Every structure is written in structure tokens, then in C-alpha cells.
Short mmCIF file of C-alpha atoms in Angstrom, two decimals:
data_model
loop_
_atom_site.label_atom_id
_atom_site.label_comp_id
_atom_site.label_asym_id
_atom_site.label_seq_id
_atom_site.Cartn_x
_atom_site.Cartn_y
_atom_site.Cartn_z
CA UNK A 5 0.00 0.00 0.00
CA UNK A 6 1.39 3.39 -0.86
CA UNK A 7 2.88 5.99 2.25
CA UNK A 8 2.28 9.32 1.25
CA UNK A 9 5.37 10.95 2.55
CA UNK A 10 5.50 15.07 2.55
CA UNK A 11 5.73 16.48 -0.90
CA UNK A 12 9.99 17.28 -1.49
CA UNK A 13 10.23 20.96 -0.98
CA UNK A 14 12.23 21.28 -4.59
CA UNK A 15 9.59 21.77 -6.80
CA UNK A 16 10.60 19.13 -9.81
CA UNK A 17 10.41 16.64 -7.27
CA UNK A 18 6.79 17.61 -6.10
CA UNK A 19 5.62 17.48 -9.62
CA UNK A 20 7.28 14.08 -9.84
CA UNK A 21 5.39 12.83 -6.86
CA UNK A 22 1.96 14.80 -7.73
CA UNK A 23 2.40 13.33 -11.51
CA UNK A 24 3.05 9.74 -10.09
CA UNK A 25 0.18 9.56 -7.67
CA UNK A 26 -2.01 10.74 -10.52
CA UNK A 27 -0.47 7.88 -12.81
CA UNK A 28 -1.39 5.05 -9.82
CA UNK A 29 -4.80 6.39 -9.54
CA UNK A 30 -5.62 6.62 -13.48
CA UNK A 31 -4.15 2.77 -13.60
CA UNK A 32 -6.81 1.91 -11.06
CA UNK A 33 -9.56 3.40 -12.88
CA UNK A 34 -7.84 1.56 -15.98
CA UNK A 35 -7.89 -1.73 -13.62
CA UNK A 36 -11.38 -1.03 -12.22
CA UNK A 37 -12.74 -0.77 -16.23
CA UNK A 38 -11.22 -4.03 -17.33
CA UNK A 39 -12.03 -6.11 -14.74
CA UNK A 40 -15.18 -8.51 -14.98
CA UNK A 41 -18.06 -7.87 -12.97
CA UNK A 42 -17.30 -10.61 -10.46
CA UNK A 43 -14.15 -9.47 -9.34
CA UNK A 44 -12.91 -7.09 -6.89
CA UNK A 45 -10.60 -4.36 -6.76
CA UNK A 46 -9.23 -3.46 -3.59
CA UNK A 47 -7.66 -0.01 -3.90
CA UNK A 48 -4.73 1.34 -1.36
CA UNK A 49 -4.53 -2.51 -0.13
CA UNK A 50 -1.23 -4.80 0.09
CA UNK A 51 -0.13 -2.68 -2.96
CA UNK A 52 -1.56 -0.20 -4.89
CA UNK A 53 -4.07 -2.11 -6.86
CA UNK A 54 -4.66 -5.52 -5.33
CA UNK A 55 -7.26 -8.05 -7.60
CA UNK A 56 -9.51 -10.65 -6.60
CA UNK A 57 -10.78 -13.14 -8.99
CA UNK A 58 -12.31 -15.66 -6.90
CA UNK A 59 -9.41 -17.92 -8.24
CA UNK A 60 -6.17 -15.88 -7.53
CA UNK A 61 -4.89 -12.91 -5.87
CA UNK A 62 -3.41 -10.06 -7.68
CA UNK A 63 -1.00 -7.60 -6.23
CA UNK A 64 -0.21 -4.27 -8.29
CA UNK A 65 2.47 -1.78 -7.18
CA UNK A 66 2.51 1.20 -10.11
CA UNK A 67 5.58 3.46 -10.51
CA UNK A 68 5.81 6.69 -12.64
CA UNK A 69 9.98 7.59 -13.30
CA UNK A 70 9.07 9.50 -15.93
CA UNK A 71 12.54 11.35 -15.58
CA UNK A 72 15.00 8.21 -14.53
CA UNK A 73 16.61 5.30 -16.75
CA UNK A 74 16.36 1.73 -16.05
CA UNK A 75 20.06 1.10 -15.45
CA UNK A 76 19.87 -2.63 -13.37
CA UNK A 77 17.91 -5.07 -11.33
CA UNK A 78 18.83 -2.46 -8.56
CA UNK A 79 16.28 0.35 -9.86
CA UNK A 80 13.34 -2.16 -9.08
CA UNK A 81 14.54 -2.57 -5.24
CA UNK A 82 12.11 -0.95 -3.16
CA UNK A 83 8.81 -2.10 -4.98
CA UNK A 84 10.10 -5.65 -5.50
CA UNK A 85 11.35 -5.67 -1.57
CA UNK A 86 8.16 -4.98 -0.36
CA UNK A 87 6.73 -7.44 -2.39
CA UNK A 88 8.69 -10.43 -1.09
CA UNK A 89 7.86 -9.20 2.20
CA UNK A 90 4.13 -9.96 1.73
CA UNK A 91 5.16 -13.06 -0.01
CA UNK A 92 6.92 -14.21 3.18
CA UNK A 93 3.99 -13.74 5.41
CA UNK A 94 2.69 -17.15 3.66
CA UNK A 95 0.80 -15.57 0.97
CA UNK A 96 1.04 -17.09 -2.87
CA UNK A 97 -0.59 -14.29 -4.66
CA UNK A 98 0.85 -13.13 -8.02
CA UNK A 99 2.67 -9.82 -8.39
CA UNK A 100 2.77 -7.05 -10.57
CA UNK A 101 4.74 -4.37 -11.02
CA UNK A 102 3.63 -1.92 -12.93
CA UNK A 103 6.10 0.90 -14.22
CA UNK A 104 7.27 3.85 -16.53
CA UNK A 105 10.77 4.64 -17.08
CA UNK A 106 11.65 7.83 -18.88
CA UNK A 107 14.37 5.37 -20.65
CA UNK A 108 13.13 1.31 -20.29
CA UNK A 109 17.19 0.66 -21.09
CA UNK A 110 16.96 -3.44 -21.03
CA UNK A 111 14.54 -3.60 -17.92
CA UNK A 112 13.40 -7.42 -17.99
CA UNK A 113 9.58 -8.24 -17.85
CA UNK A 114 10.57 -11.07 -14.84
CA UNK A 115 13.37 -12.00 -12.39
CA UNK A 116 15.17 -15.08 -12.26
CA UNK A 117 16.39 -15.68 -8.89
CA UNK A 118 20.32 -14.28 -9.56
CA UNK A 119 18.21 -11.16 -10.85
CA UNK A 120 16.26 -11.07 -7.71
CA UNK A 121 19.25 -11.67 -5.50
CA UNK A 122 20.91 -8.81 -7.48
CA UNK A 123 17.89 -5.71 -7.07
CA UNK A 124 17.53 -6.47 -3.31
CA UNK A 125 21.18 -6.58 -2.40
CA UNK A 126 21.94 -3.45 -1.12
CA UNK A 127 25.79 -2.14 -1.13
CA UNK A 128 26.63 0.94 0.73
CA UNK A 129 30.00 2.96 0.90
CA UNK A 130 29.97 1.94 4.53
CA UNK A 131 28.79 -0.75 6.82
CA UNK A 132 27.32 -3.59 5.93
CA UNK A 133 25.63 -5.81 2.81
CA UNK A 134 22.01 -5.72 2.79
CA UNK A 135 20.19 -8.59 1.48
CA UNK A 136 17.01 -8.11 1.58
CA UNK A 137 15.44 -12.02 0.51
CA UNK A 138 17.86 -13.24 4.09
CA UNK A 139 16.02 -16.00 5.37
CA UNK A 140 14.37 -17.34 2.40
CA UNK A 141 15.60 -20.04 0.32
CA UNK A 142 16.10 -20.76 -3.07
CA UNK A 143 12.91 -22.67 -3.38
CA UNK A 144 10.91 -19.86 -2.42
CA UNK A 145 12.89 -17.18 -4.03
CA UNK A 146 12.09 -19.13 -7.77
CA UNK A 147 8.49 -19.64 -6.83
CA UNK A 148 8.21 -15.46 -6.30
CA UNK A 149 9.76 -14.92 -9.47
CA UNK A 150 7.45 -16.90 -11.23
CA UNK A 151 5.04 -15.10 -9.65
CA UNK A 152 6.70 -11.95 -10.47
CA UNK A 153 5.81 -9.72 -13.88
CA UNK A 154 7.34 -6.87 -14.61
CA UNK A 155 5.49 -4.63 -17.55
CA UNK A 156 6.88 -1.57 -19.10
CA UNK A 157 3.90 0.81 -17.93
CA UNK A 158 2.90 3.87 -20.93
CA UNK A 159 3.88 7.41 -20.12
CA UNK A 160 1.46 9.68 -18.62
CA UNK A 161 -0.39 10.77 -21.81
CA UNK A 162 -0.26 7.39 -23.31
CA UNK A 163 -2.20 6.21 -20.03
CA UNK A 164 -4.58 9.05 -19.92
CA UNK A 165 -5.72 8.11 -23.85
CA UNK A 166 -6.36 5.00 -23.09
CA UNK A 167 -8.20 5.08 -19.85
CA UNK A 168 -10.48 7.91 -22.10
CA UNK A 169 -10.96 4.95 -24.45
CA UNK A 170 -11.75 2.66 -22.00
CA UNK A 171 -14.47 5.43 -20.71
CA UNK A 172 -15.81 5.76 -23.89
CA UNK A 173 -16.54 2.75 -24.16
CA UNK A 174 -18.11 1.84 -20.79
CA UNK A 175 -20.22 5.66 -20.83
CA UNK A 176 -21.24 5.00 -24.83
CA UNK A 177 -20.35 8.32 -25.84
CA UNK A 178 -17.62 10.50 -27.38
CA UNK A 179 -13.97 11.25 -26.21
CA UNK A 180 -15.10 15.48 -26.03
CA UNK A 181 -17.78 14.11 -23.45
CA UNK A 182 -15.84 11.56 -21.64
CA UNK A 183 -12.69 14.53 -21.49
CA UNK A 184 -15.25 17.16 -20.73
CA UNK A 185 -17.18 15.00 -17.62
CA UNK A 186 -16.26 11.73 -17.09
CA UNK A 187 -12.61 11.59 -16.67
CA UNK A 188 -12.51 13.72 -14.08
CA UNK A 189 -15.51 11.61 -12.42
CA UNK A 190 -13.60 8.12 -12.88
CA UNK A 191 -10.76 10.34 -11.03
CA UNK A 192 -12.53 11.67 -8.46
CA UNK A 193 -14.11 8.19 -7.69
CA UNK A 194 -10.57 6.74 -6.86
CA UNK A 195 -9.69 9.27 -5.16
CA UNK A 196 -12.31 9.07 -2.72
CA UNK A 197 -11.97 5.83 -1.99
CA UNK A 198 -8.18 5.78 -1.79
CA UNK A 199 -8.33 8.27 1.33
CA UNK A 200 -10.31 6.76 3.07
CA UNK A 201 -9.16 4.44 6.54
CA UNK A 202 -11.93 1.76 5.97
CA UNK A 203 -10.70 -1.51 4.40
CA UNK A 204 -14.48 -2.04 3.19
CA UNK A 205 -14.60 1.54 1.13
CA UNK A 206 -11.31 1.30 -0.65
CA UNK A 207 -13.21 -2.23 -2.74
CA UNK A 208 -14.64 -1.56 -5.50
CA UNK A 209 -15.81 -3.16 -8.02
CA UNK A 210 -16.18 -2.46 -12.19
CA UNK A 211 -20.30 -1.82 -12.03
CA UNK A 212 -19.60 0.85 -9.12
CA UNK A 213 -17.45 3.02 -11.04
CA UNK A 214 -19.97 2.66 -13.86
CA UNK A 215 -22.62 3.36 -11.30
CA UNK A 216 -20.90 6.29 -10.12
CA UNK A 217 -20.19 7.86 -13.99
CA UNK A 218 -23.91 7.21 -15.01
CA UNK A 219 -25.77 8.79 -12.06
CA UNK A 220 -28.25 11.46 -13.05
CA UNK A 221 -26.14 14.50 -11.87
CA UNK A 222 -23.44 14.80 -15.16
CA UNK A 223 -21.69 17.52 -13.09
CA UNK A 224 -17.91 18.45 -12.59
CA UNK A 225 -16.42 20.82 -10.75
CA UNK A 226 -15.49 24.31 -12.13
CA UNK A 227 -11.54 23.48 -12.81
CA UNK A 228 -12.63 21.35 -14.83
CA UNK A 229 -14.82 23.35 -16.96
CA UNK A 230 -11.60 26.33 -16.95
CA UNK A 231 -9.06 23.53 -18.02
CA UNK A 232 -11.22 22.41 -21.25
CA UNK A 233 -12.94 25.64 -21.99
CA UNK A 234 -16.37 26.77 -21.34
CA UNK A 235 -17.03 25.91 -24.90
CA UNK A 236 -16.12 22.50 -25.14
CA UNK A 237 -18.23 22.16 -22.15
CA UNK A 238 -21.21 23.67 -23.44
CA UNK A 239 -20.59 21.52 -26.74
CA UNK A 240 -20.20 18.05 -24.13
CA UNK A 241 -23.39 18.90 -22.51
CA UNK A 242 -25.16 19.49 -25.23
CA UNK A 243 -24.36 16.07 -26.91
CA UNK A 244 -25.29 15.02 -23.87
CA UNK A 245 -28.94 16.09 -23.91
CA UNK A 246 -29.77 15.33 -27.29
CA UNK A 247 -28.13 11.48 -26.81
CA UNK A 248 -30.62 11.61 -23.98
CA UNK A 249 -33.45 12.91 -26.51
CA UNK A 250 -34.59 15.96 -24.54
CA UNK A 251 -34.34 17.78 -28.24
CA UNK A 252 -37.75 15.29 -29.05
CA UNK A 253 -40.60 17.84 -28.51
CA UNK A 254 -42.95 14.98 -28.42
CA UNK A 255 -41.63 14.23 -25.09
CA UNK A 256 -43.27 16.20 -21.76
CA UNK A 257 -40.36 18.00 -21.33
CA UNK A 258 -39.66 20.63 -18.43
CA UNK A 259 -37.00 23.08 -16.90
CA UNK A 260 -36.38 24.59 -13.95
CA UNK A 261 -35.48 27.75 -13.25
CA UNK A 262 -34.33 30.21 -10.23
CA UNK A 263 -35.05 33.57 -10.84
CA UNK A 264 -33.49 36.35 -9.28
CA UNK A 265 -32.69 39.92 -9.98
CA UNK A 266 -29.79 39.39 -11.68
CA UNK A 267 -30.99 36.66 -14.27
CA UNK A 268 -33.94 38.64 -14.30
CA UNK A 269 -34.05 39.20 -18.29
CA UNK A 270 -32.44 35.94 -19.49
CA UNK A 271 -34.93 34.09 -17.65
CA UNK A 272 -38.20 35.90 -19.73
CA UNK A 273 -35.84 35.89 -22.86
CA UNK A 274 -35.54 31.96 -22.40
CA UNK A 275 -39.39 31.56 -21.50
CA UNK A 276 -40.00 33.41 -24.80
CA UNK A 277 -37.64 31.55 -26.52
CA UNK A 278 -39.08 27.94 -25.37
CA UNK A 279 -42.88 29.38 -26.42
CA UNK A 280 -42.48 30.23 -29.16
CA UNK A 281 -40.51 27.03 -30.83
CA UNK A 282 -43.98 25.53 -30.07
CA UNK A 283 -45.78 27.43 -33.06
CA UNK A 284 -45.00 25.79 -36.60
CA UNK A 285 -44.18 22.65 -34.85
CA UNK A 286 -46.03 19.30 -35.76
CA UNK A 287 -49.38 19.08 -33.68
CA UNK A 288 -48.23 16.31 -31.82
CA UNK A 289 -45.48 18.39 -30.55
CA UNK A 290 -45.94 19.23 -26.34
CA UNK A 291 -45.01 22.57 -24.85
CA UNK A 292 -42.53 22.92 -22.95
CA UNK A 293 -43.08 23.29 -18.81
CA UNK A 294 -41.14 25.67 -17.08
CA UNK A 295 -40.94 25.77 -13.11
CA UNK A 296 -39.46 28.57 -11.56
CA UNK A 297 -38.77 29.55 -7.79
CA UNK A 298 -38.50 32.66 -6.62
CA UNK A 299 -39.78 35.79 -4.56
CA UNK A 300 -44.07 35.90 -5.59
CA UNK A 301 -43.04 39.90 -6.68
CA UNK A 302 -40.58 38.30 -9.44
CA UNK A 303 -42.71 35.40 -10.48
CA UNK A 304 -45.60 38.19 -11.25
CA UNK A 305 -43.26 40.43 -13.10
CA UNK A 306 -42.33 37.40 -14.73
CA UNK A 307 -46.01 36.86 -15.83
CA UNK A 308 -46.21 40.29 -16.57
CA UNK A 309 -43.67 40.29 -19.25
CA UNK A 310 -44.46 37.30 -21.04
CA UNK A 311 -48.01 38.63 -21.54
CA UNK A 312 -46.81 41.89 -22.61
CA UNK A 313 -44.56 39.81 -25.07
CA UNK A 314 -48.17 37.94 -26.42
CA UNK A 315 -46.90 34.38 -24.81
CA UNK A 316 -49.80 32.56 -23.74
CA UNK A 317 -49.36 30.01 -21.07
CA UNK A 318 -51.32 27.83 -18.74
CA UNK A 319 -50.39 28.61 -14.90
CA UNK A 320 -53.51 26.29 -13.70
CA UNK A 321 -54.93 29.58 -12.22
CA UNK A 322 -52.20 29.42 -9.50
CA UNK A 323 -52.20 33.44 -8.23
CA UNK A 324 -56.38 32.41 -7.72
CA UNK A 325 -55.90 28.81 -6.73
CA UNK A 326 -54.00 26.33 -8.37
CA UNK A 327 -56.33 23.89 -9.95
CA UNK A 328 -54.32 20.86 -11.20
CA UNK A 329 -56.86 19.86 -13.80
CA UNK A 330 -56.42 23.24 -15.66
CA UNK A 331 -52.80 22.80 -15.39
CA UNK A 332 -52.50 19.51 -17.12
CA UNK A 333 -55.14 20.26 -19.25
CA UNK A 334 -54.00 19.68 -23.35
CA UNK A 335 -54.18 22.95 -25.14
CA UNK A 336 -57.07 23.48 -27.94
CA UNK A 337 -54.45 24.30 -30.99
CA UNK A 338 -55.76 24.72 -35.05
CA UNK A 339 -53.31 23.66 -37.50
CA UNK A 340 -52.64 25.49 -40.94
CA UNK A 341 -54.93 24.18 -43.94
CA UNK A 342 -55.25 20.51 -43.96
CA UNK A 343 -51.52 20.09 -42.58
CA UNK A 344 -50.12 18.85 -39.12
CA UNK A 345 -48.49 21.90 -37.70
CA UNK A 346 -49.68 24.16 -35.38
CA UNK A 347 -50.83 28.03 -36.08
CA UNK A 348 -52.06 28.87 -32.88
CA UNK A 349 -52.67 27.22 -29.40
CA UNK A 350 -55.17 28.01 -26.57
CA UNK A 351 -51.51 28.60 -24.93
CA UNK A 352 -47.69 27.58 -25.90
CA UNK A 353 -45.99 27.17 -22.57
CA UNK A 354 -47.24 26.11 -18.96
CA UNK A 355 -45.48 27.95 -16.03
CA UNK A 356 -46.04 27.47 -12.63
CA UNK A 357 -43.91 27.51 -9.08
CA UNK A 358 -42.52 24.90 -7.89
CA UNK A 359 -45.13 25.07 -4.80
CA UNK A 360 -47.87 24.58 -7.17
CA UNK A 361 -46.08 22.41 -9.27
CA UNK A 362 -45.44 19.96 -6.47
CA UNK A 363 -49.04 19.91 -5.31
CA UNK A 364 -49.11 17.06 -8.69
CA UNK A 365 -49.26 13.59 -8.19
CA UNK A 366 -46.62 11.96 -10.36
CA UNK A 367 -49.41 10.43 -11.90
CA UNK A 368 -51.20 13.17 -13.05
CA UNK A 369 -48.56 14.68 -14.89
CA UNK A 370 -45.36 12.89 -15.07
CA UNK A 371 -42.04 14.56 -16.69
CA UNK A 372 -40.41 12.76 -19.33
CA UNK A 373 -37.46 15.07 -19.34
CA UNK A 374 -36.52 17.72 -16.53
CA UNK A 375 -33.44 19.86 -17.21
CA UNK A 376 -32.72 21.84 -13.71
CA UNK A 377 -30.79 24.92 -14.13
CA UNK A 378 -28.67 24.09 -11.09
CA UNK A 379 -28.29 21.46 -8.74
CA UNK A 380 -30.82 19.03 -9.02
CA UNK A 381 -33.29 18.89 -5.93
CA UNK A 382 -34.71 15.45 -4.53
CA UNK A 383 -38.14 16.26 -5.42
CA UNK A 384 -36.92 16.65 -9.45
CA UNK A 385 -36.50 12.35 -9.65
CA UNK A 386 -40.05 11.83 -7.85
CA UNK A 387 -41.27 13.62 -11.03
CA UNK A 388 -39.43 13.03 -13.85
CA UNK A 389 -38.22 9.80 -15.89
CA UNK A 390 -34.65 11.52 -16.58
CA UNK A 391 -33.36 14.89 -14.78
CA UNK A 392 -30.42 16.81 -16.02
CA UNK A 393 -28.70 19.36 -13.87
CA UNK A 394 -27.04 22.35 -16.09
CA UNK A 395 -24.39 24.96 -13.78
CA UNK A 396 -21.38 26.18 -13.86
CA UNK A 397 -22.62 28.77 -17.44
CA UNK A 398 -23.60 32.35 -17.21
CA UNK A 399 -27.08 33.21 -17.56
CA UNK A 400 -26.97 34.12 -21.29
CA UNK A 401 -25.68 30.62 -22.40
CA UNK A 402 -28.17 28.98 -20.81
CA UNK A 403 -30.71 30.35 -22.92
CA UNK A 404 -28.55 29.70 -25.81
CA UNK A 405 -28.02 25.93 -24.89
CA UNK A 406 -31.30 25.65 -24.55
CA UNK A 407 -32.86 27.36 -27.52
CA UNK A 408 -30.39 25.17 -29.58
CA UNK A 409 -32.15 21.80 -27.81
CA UNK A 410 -35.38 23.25 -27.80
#
């Protein structure tokens, strides 16, 4: 199991350490993805990475010397010493080490046992021979090595590419979306469970990390967003809700919105907006429903201005008394000549709070698609077959997101 000494004060050396932590924990993720479903990854236990099959034992120690050369057995010392240290406790698991020289040189992919002797023989200018395999014989020493593989690990980048492959293909989407949101949740799902003291937290198994990338919330934090660009974000999330066909206006589709004084305007601009893509559209197309929260002055100004802007919308007579049955209520629309699309509708848009709106039985008026501007609240998956959480964007681009999926 990795110590995590003190970072080294010069500042090479940090980045060294910082970059080689990073490598362990993005070959666990790698580990976690290509395991079966049975099997168990224990991370931060004997080693690194250790591997349960049911059948064998698997114990991976990963090193990143991106700046060092591979000069003799005696580079391998301290990962293969603590190794045979395990293996003289009784245990016959295999071992793996995993690891990255900046120059391989003629690094071996196993030990014989005049190889072994050689790494863990330690020589100093004064005092004494180390040999670190004392007190085990021959016998044993030949039945490690065989146990023993050594593979020539891929540099950082070369990793990285491949866990996003491996991403991709476990998520089903693109490498912009897995770059953009899931690498940094794979990431972030090791390094939880690295830190923490309980035996029980650090296993893990493939279907958890999948679990924990396909989870409703598709968030990241904000470095993440700075380090790809807001608009390669915008582009990923985007992708995101049309894979997950909230684009399909035949679906009851809604959105949730905060309004305050500062997002004052972009919110009415984006109401107006989602109307009025309802007119011209096929007359089995459903308007969209928009929830908002807010101060009752704001939510009537809001009113205010979409009637001033001629948007008719169904609020179920909520500043009377809400009366559900209005609310859910189909609108009476007339089509253009003998065609399908619609000219004009008894309204184009329902808006309501979210008091009134939660006064609904699921059943009455179930959500196929819910995008929350946001966090997503616990009442959202009571209502809704799919919720999407949107943050991290000004107010501005999320009315242009969401005029381009409307």
C-alpha cells in the first residue's frame, strides 16, 4: 500500500510525486474498467491495486519515473522488496509491477532468482551488505519470481488516452464528453476511496465506477470546466442532452429555473424563446413546462412580461388557486390548412412555481425530461423519468443551450 510521505520541498520533485500519484490512480480506474463484474478491486490494499478473482490474488504496485533510466535489477529494489515481504507472510498471490521509465534501457519483464538476489542486495560505501530475501531459500525465491511480472507501464499521456478509451466505451459516448465530464468523475471516484481508513470503502468493483459515472447528476467541478474551456463544455453537454433525446418535442419535457434579480431578463428571454418554438411545430409536438422559484413579486413580473410579449401560457390559475386539472389540461391548438403543424394554441408554454407544481401527483402529470438549471433537488427524480442538472454557465448561455435543444 502506498505511504504518502511530505511532498519534497524542490519543486521538480513535487511534480514528480503529484504526476506519479495521478499515474497510480488513473491505472486503477484503468484496472477497475477491465475487470469482470465478479471481481474485486481493492484499492490502497497490500499494494496499490490488489485483484480478486475468486481464483487468484493479484498484487499491483505502479511506478511513474518518468525522468530516470532503467540502469539494473537495482532500480526495481524498493517495490520488488516490499513485495517479497508480503510473499513471506505465507501468501502465494501473483505480483505485478507496474512501471514507466523515462528510458526502459533493457529492464526485464521477470526475475530469475540471480536477478532477484541482485535488485535487493543493497551495497553501501559503509557498513554492511544488505540482502534483503535473508532467510528465504532458493525454493521460495524461484516460486516469487514466477510469480513476479514486470510490464513496461505507458507514459502519462499514453495512459490518460487509453483510460479515455476505455471510458468511452463503458459511458457510450464521445472522447469530447468523456474529457469534458467523465474523466474527471472516474478520477474523483478513486480518489475518494483511496483516502479513506476503511478496508471495506477502498473495494470496489467495475459496475460501481460505472454506477458512479452514469448517475443522473453529469456535473464536474469548475476546474474542470476552466481547463477544457467553457465551450467544449457547453458543446459536451449538449451532446449530452440530445443522446438523452430531450431535443424530441414529443416528449413532456420541463425546466427549472431560479429567478433572481440578476438573471432577471435571461430568464423571460428563455421563456419566450421555449414558447415560441412551439408554433410551426407538428401538432403532436408538447409545450414545454417551465418551473421557476423565486420571490411571488418576481414570479408576477415574470407573468407580466411574457403577456406583454403575447406568450400565452397555462399557470392552472395558481395566483387564484391552483387547480391541477387546468394545469394539465391539453391545449385546444388549429393547424394550418389541412396540414399537421400548429398556427395557434389556446396557450404555448405552462409555467407554474414549484409550490404549485409539487401539489401534482406523479401520476397526473409525469415529466419525461426535466433539465434543472442548477443542482438538481430530490423532489426533481419523484417527477421526472430523466433529470439533467445544467451549472457552472452564465445566464446568457443557458438560454442559448437551450434554444439550440429546444
Amino acid at each position: 500500500m502506498t505511504q504518502y510521505p511530505s511532498l519534497p520541498t524542490d519543486s521538480r520533485a513535487a511534480h514528480a510525486a503529484i504526476a506519479g500519484y495521478e499515474y497510480q490512480f488513473d491505472k486503477t480506474a484503468l484496472t477497475l474498467l477491465s475487470a469482470a463484474n465478479t471481481h474485486v478491486v481493492q484499492i490502497e490494499g497490500i499494494e496499490d491495486i490488489d485483484l480478486h478473482t475468486g481464483l487468484r490474488s493479484e498484487a499491483v504496485q505502479v511506478k511513474y519515473f518518468a525522468g530516470q533510466t532503467y540502469s539494473s535489477p537495482k532500480s526495481l529494489r524498493d517495490p520488488v522488496r516490499l513485495m517479497l515481504e508480503h510473499y513471506k507472510t505465507g501468501a502465494r498471490w501473483d505480483y505485478v509491477l507496474h512501471v514507466h521509465f523515462g528510458n526502459f534501457g533493457v529492464m526485464p519483464d521477470c526475475f530469475d532468482v540471480t536477478l532477484l538476489k541482485q535488485s535487493l542486495t543493497k551495497k553501501p560505501r559503509t557498513g554492511e551488505v544488505m540482502e534483503y530475501f535473508a532467510g528465504v531459500n532458493d525454493v521460495d525465491l524461484d516460486d516469487f519470481c514466477s510469480r513476479l511480472r514486470i510490464i513496461r507501464g505507458d507514459s502519462f499521456e499514453e495512459q490518460e488516452t487509453a483510460l479515455i478509451a476505455a471510458l468511452r466505451t463503458a459511458v457510450g459516448c464521445d472522447d469530447d464528453e468523456v474529457v469534458a465530464i467523465y474523466l474527471a468523475k472516474a478520477r474523483e471516484f478513486v480518489h475518494e476511496r483511496a483516502r479513506s481508513d476503511e478496508s471495506s470503502v477502498r473495494s470496489a468493483t467495475r459496475q460501481e465506477l460505472i454506477d458512479w459515472l452514469t448517475v443522473k447528476d453529469f456535473l464536474f467541478d469548475k476546474w474542470q470546466m476552466q481547463k477544457i474551456g467553457a465551450d467544449r463544455y457547453r458543446a459536451a453537454q449538449k451532446r449530452k442532452l440530445r443522446s438523452a433525446e430531450f431535443h424530441k418535442t414529443t416528449k413532456k419535457r420541463a425546466i427549472y429555473l431560479e429567478i433572481s434579480t440578476d438573471n432577471f431578463d435571461e430568464t423571460v428571454s428563455l421563456c419566450e424563446v421555449l414558447a415560441r418554438k412551439h408554433l410551426g411545430r407538428l401538432k403532436s409536438a408538447l409545450p414545454w413546462t417551465i418551473i421557476v422559484g423565486g420571490t411571488p413579486d418576481l414570479v408576477r413580473k415574470l407573468k407580466i412580461e411574457l403577456v406583454r410579449s403575447g406568450i400565452t401560457f397555462n399557470d392552472g390559475h395558481e395566483d387564484l388557486e391552483f387547480q391541477p386539472r387546468a394545469f394539465i389540461a391539453n391545449p385546444v391548438i388549429n393547424t394550418r390548412g389541412a396540414g399537421d403543424r400548429i398556427e395557434r394554441s389556446s396557450f404555448i408554454l405552462r409555467l407554474v412555481t414549484q409550490d404549485s407544481f409539487r401539489m401534482l401527483e406523479p401520476s397526473q402529470f409525469k415529466i419525461s425530461r426535466f433539465v434543472s438549471i442548477g443542482d438538481e433537488q430530490n423532489w426533481m427524480g419523484d417527477t421526472a423519468d430523466q433529470v439533467f442538472a445544467l451549472r457552472h454557465f452564465e445566464p446568457v448561455v443557458y438560454k442559448q443551450l437551450m434554444e439550440e435543444i429546444a
